[in-house]
Tab-separated table of C-alpha atoms in Angstrom:
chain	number	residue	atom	x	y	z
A	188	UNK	CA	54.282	149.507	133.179
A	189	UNK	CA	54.118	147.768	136.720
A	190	UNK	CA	51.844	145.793	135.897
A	191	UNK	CA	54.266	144.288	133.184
A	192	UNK	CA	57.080	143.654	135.332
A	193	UNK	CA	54.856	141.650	137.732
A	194	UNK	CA	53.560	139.643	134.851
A	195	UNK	CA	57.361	138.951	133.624
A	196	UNK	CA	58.525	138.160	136.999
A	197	UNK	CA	55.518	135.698	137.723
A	198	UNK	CA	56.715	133.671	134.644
A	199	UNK	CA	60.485	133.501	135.632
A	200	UNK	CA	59.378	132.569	138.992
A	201	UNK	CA	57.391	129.210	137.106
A	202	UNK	CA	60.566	128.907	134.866
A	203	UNK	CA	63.208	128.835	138.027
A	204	UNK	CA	60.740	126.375	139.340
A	205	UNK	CA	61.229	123.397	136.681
A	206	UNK	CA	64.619	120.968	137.032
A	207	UNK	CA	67.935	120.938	135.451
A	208	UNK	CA	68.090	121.541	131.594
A	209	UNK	CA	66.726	118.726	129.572
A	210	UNK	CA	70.521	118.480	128.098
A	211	UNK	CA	71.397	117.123	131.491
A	212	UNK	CA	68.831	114.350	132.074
A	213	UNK	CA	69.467	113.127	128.027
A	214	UNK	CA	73.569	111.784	128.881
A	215	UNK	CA	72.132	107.704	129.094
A	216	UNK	CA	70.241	107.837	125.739
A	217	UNK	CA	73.608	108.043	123.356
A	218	UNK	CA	73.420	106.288	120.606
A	219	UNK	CA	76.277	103.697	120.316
A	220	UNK	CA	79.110	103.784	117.705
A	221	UNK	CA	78.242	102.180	114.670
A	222	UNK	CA	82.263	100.618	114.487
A	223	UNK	CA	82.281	97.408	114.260
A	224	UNK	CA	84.758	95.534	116.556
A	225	UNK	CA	88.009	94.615	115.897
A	226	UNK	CA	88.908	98.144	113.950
A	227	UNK	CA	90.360	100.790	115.279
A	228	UNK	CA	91.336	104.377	115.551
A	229	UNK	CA	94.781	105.142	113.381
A	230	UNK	CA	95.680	107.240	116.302
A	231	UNK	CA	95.398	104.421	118.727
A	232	UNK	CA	97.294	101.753	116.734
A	233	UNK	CA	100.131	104.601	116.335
A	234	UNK	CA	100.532	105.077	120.322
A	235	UNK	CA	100.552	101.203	120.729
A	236	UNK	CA	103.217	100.683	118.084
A	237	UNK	CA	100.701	98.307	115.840
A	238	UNK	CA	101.900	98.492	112.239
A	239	UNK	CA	100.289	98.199	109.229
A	240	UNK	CA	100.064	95.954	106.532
A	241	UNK	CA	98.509	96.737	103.279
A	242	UNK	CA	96.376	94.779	101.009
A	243	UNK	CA	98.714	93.813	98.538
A	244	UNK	CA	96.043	93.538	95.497
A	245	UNK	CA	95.932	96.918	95.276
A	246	UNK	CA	98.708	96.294	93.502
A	247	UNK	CA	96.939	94.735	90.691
A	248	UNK	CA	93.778	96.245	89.774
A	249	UNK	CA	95.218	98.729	87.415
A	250	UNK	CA	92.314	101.124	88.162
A	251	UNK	CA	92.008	104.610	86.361
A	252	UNK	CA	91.665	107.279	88.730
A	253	UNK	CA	89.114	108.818	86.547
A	254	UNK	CA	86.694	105.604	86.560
A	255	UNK	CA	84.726	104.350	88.867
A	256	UNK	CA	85.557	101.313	91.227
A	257	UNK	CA	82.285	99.835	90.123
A	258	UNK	CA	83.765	99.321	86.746
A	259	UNK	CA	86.190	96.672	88.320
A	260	UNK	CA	85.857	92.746	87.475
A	261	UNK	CA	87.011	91.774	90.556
A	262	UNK	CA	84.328	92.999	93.101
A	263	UNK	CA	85.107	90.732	95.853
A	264	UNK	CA	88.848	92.570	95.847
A	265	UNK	CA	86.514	95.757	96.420
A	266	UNK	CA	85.432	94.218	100.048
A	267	UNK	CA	88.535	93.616	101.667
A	268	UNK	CA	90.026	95.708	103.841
A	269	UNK	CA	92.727	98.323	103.125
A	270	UNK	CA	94.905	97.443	106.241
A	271	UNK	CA	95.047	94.870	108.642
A	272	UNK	CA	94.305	95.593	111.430
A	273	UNK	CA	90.907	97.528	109.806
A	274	UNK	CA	90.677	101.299	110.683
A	275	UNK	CA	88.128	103.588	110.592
A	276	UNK	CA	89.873	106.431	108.095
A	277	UNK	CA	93.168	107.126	106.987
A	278	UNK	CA	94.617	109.825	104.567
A	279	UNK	CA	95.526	108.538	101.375
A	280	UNK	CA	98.547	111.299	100.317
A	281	UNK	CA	99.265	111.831	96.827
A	282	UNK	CA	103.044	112.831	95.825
A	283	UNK	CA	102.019	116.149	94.136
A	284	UNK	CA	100.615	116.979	98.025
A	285	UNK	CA	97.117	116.111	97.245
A	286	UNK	CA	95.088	114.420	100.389
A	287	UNK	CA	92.010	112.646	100.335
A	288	UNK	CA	90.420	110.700	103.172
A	289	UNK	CA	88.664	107.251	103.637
A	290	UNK	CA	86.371	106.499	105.916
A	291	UNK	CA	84.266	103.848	107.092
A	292	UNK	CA	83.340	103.125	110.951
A	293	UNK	CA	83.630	99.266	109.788
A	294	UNK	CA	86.761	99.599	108.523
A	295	UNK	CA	88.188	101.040	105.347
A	296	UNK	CA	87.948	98.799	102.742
A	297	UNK	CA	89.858	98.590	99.285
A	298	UNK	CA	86.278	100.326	97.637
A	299	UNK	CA	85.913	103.138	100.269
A	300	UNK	CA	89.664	104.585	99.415
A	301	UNK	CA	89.104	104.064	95.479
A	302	UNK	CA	85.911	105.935	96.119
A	303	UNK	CA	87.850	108.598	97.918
A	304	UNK	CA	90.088	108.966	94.829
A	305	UNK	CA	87.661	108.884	92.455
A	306	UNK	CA	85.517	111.820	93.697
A	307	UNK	CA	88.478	113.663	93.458
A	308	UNK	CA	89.446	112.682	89.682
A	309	UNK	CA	86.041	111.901	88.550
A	310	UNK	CA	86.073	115.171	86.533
A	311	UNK	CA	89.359	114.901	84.802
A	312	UNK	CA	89.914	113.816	81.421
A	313	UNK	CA	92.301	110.572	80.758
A	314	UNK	CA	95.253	113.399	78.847
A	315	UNK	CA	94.509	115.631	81.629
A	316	UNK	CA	96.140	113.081	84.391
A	317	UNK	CA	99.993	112.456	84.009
A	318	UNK	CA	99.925	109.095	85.612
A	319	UNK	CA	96.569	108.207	85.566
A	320	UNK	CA	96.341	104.797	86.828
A	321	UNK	CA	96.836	103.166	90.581
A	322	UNK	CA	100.039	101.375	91.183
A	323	UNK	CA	99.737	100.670	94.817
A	324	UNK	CA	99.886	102.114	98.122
A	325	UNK	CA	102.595	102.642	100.545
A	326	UNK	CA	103.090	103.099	104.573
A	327	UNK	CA	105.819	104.869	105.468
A	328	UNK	CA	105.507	104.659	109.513
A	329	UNK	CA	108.482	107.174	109.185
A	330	UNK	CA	106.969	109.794	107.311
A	331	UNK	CA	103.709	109.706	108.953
A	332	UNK	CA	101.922	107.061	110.629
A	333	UNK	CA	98.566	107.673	109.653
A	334	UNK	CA	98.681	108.071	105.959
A	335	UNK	CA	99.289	106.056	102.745
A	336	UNK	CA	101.108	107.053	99.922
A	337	UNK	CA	98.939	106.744	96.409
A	338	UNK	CA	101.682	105.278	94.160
A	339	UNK	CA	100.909	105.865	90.098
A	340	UNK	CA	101.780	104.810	86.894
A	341	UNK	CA	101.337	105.770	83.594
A	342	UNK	CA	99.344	103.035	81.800
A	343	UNK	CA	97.773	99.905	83.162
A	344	UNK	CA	99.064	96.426	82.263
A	345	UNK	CA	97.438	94.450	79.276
A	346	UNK	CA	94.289	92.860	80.937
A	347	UNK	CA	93.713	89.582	80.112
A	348	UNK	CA	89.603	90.211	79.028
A	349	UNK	CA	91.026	92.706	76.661
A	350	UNK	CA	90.398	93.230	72.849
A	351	UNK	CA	91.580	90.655	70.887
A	352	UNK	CA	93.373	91.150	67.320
A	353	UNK	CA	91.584	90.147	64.522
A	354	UNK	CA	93.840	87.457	62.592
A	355	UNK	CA	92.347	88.543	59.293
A	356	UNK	CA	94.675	91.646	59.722
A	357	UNK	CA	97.596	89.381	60.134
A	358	UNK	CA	97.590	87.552	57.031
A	359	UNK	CA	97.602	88.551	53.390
A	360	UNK	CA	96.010	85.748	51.864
């Protein structure tokens, strides 16, 4: 059994022997943040007062929660940011106290929050939603800083690509 012990202790002695954990000497190597510049943290635009203004053609797109934002004509309205200034994330708060978050270290773009709110109502049915299509967002800096509100309406407006009525119907000739 001696003969154990003086084996163990000759390999702690080698062990007390090497440097400072490897976690130490690793601190220089961390990898940047992939944020681009120019957006920031909600947080930080709350403590400096910054408010925020939201892009208003959200306002348009008449988008079904339940489809996804690839289905929309307009896919350079998809690119541009949710806010100015850009952020990284913000909570996008639905009146019936549903949250969802979007996120992008670039800065949240129109896309990235309809993702959001499609993953959530991807699996619904259209009679299964009450209001099932975007109306907007809103801040409300009193309520809470670092959320939107999802406004939502109950039918889309007529879009202009739309079906057409056949004329033959029209007339009784």
């Amino acid at each position: 059994m001696s003969a154990e012990t003086s084996d163990l202790t000759k390999v702690d002695s080698a062990v007390s022997g090497l440097s400072s954990s490897p976690t130490e000497e690793k601190k220089g190597h961390r990898r940047a943040s992939s944020s681009a510049a120019g957006v920031y943290n909600i947080n930080d635009l709350e403590k400096e007062g910054k408010e925020l203004q939201i892009a208003k053609e959200t306002q348009k797109l008449n988008w079904k929660l339940n489809t996804s934002p690839a289905t929309l004509d307009d896919k350079e309205t998809l690119k541009k940011f949710l806010t100015t200034p850009p952020v990284k994330k913000i909570d996008l708060h639905f009146p019936l106290g549903l949250e969802v978050t979007a996120r992008n270290m670039k800065g949240v773009t129109i896309k990235d929050a309809l993702d959001a709110i499609h993953k959530q109502f991807k699996k619904k049915a259209d009679d299964e939603l009450e209001l099932p299509v975007l109306a907007g967002f809103e801040w409300d800096k009193e309520e809470s800083w670092t959320r939107l509100i999802v406004h939502q309406k109950k039918e889309g407006a007529p879009s202009s690509g739309g079906k057409k009525k056949n004329k033959k119907d029209t007339y009784d000739e």
